[in-house]
PDB file of C-alpha atoms in Angstrom:
ATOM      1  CA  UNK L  15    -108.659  27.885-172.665  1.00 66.00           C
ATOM      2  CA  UNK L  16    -109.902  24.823-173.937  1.00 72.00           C
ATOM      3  CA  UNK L  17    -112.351  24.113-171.035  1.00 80.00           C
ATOM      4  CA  UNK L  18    -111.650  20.528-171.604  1.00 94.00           C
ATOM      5  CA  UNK L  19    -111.767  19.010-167.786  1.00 97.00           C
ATOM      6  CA  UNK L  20    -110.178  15.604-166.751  1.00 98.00           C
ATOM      7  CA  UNK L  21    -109.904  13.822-163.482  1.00 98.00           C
ATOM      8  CA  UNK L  22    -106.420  13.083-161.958  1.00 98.00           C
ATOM      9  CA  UNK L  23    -106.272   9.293-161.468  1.00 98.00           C
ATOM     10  CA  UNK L  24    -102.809   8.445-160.137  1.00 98.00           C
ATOM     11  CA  UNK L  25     -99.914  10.377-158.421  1.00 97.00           C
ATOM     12  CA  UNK L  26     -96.463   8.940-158.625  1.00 97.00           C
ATOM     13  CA  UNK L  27     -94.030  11.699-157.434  1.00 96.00           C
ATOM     14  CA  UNK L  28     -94.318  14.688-160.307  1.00 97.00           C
ATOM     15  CA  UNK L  29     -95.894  12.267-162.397  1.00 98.00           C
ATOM     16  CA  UNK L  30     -99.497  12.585-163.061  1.00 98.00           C
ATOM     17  CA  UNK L  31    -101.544  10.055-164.923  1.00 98.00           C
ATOM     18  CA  UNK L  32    -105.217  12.168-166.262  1.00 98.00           C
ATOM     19  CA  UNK L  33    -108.235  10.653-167.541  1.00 98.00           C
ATOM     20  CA  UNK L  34    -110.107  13.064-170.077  1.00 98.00           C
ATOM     21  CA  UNK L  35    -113.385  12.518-171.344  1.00 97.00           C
ATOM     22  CA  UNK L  36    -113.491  10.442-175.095  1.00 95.00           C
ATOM     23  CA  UNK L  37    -112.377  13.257-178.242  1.00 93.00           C
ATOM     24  CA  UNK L  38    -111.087  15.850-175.342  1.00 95.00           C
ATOM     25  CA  UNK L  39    -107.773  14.464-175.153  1.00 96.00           C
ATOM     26  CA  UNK L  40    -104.894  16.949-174.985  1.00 97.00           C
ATOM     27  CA  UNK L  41    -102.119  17.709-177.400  1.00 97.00           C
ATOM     28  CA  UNK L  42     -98.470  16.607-175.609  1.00 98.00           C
ATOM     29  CA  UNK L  43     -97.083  19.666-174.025  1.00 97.00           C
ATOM     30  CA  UNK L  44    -100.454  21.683-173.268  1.00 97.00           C
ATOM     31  CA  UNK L  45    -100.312  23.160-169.903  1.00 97.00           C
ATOM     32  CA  UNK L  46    -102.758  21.442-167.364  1.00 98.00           C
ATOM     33  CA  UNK L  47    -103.885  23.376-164.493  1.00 97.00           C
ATOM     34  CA  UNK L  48    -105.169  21.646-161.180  1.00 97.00           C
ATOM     35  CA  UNK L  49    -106.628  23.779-158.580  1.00 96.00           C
ATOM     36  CA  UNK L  50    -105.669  22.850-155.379  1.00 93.00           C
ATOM     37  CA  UNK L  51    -107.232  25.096-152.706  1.00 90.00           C
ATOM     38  CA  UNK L  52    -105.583  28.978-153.358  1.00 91.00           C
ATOM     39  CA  UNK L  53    -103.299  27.479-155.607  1.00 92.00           C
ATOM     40  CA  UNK L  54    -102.820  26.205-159.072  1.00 94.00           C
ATOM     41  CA  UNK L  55    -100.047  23.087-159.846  1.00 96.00           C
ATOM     42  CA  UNK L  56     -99.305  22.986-163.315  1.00 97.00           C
ATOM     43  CA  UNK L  57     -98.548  20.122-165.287  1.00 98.00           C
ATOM     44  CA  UNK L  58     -97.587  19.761-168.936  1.00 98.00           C
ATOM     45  CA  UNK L  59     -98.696  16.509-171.146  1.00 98.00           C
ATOM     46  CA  UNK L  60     -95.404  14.640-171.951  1.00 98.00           C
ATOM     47  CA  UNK L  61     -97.210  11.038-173.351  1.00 98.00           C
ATOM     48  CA  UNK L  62    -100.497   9.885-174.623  1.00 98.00           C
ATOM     49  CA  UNK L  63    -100.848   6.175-172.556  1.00 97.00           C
ATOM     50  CA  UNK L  64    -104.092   5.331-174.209  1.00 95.00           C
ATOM     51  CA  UNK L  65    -107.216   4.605-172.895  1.00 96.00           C
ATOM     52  CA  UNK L  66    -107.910   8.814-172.691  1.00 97.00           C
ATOM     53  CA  UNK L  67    -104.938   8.893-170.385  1.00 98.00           C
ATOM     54  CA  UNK L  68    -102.183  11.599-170.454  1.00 98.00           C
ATOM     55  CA  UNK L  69     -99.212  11.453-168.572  1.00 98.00           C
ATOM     56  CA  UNK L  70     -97.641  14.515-167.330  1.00 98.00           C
ATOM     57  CA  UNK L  71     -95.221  16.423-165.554  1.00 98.00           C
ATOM     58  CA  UNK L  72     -95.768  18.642-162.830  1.00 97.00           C
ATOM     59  CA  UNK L  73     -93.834  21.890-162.717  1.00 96.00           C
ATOM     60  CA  UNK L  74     -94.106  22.185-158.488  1.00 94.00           C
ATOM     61  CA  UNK L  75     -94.913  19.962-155.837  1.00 94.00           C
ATOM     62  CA  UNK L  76     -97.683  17.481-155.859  1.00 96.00           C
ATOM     63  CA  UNK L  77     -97.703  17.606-152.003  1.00 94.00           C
ATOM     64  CA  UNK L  78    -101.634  17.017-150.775  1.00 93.00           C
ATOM     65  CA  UNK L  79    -102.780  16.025-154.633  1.00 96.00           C
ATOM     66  CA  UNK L  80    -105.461  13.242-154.396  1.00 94.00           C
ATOM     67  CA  UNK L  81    -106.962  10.678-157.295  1.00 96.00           C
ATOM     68  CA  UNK L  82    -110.514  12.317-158.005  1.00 97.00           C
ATOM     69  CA  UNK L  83    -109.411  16.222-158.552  1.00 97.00           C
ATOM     70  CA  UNK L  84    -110.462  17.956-161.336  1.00 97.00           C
ATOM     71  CA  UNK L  85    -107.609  19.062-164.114  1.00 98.00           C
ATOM     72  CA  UNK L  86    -108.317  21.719-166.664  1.00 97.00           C
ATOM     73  CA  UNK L  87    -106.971  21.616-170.250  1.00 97.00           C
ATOM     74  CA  UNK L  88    -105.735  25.105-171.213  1.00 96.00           C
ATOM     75  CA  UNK L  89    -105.245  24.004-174.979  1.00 96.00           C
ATOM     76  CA  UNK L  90    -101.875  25.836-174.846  1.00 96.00           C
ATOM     77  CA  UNK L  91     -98.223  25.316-173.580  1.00 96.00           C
ATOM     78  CA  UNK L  92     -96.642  26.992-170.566  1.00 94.00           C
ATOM     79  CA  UNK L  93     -96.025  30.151-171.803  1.00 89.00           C
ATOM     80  CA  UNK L  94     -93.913  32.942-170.144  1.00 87.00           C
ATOM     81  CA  UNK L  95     -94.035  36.547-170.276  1.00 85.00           C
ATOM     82  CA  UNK L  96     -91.024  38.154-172.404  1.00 90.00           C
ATOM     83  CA  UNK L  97     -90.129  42.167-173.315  1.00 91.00           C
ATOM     84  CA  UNK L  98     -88.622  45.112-171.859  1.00 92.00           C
ATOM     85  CA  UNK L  99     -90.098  44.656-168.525  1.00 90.00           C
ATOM     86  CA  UNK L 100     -88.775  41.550-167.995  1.00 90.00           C
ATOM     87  CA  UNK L 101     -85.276  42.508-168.256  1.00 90.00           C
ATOM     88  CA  UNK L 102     -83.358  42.579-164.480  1.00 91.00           C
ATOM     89  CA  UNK L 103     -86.217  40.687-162.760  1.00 92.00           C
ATOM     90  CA  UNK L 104     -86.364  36.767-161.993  1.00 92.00           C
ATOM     91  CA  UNK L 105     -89.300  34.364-162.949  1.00 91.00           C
ATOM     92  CA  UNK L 106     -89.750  30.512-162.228  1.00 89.00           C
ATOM     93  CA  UNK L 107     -90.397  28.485-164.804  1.00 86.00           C
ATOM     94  CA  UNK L 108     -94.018  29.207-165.398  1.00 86.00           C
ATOM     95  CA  UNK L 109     -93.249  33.098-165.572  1.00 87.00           C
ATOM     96  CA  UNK L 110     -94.182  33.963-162.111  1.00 87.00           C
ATOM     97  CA  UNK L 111     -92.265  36.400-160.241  1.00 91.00           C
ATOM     98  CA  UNK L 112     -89.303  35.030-157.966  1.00 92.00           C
ATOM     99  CA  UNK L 113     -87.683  38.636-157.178  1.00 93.00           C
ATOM    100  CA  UNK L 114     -90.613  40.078-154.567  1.00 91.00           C
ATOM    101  CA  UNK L 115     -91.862  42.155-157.364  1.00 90.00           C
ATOM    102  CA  UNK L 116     -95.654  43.049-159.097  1.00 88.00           C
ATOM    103  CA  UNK L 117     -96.193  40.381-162.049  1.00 86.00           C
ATOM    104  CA  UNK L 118     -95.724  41.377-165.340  1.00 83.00           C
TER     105      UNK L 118
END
């Protein structure tokens, strides 16, 4: 993880628009990760808007998100568990378990 911490400054829908500090500016598609209470929204940079702002994409609801929370650059895309003990079980689209079973 890149430890690379920016501050959400506007929520449009699934949109997100992050300020990071100057030189800590994330590649497009790195995963973001905003903690929100006992859970984690992800986000992936889609555009550089200038200015040290991303714009991204969340990957799950923004319901509750507020201007001023902190959002952590992982300094890697969404990645997604693969093999053997993947096959017959169902993930989401960040690689967490759908099916009711352990994760991977």
């Amino acid at each position: 993880m890149s430890n690379h911490k920016g501050t959400v400054i506007q929520v449009m829908g699934p949109v997100l628009d992050i300020r990071f500090p100057d030189g800590q500016l994330p590649n497009l598609l790195n995963a973001i990760h905003i903690p929100m209470g006992e859970k984690t929204l992800v986000a992936e940079v889609a555009q550089h808007i200038g200015d040290n702002v991303v714009r991204t994409i969340a990957m799950s609801s923004t319901d509750g998100l507020q201007r001023g929370i902190e959002a952590i650059d992982t300094g890697a895309p969404i990645t997604v568990p693969v093999g053997d003990e993947c096959l017959g079980r169902v993930f989401n689209l960040l690689g967490q378990p759908i099916d009711n079973k352990e994760a991977v």
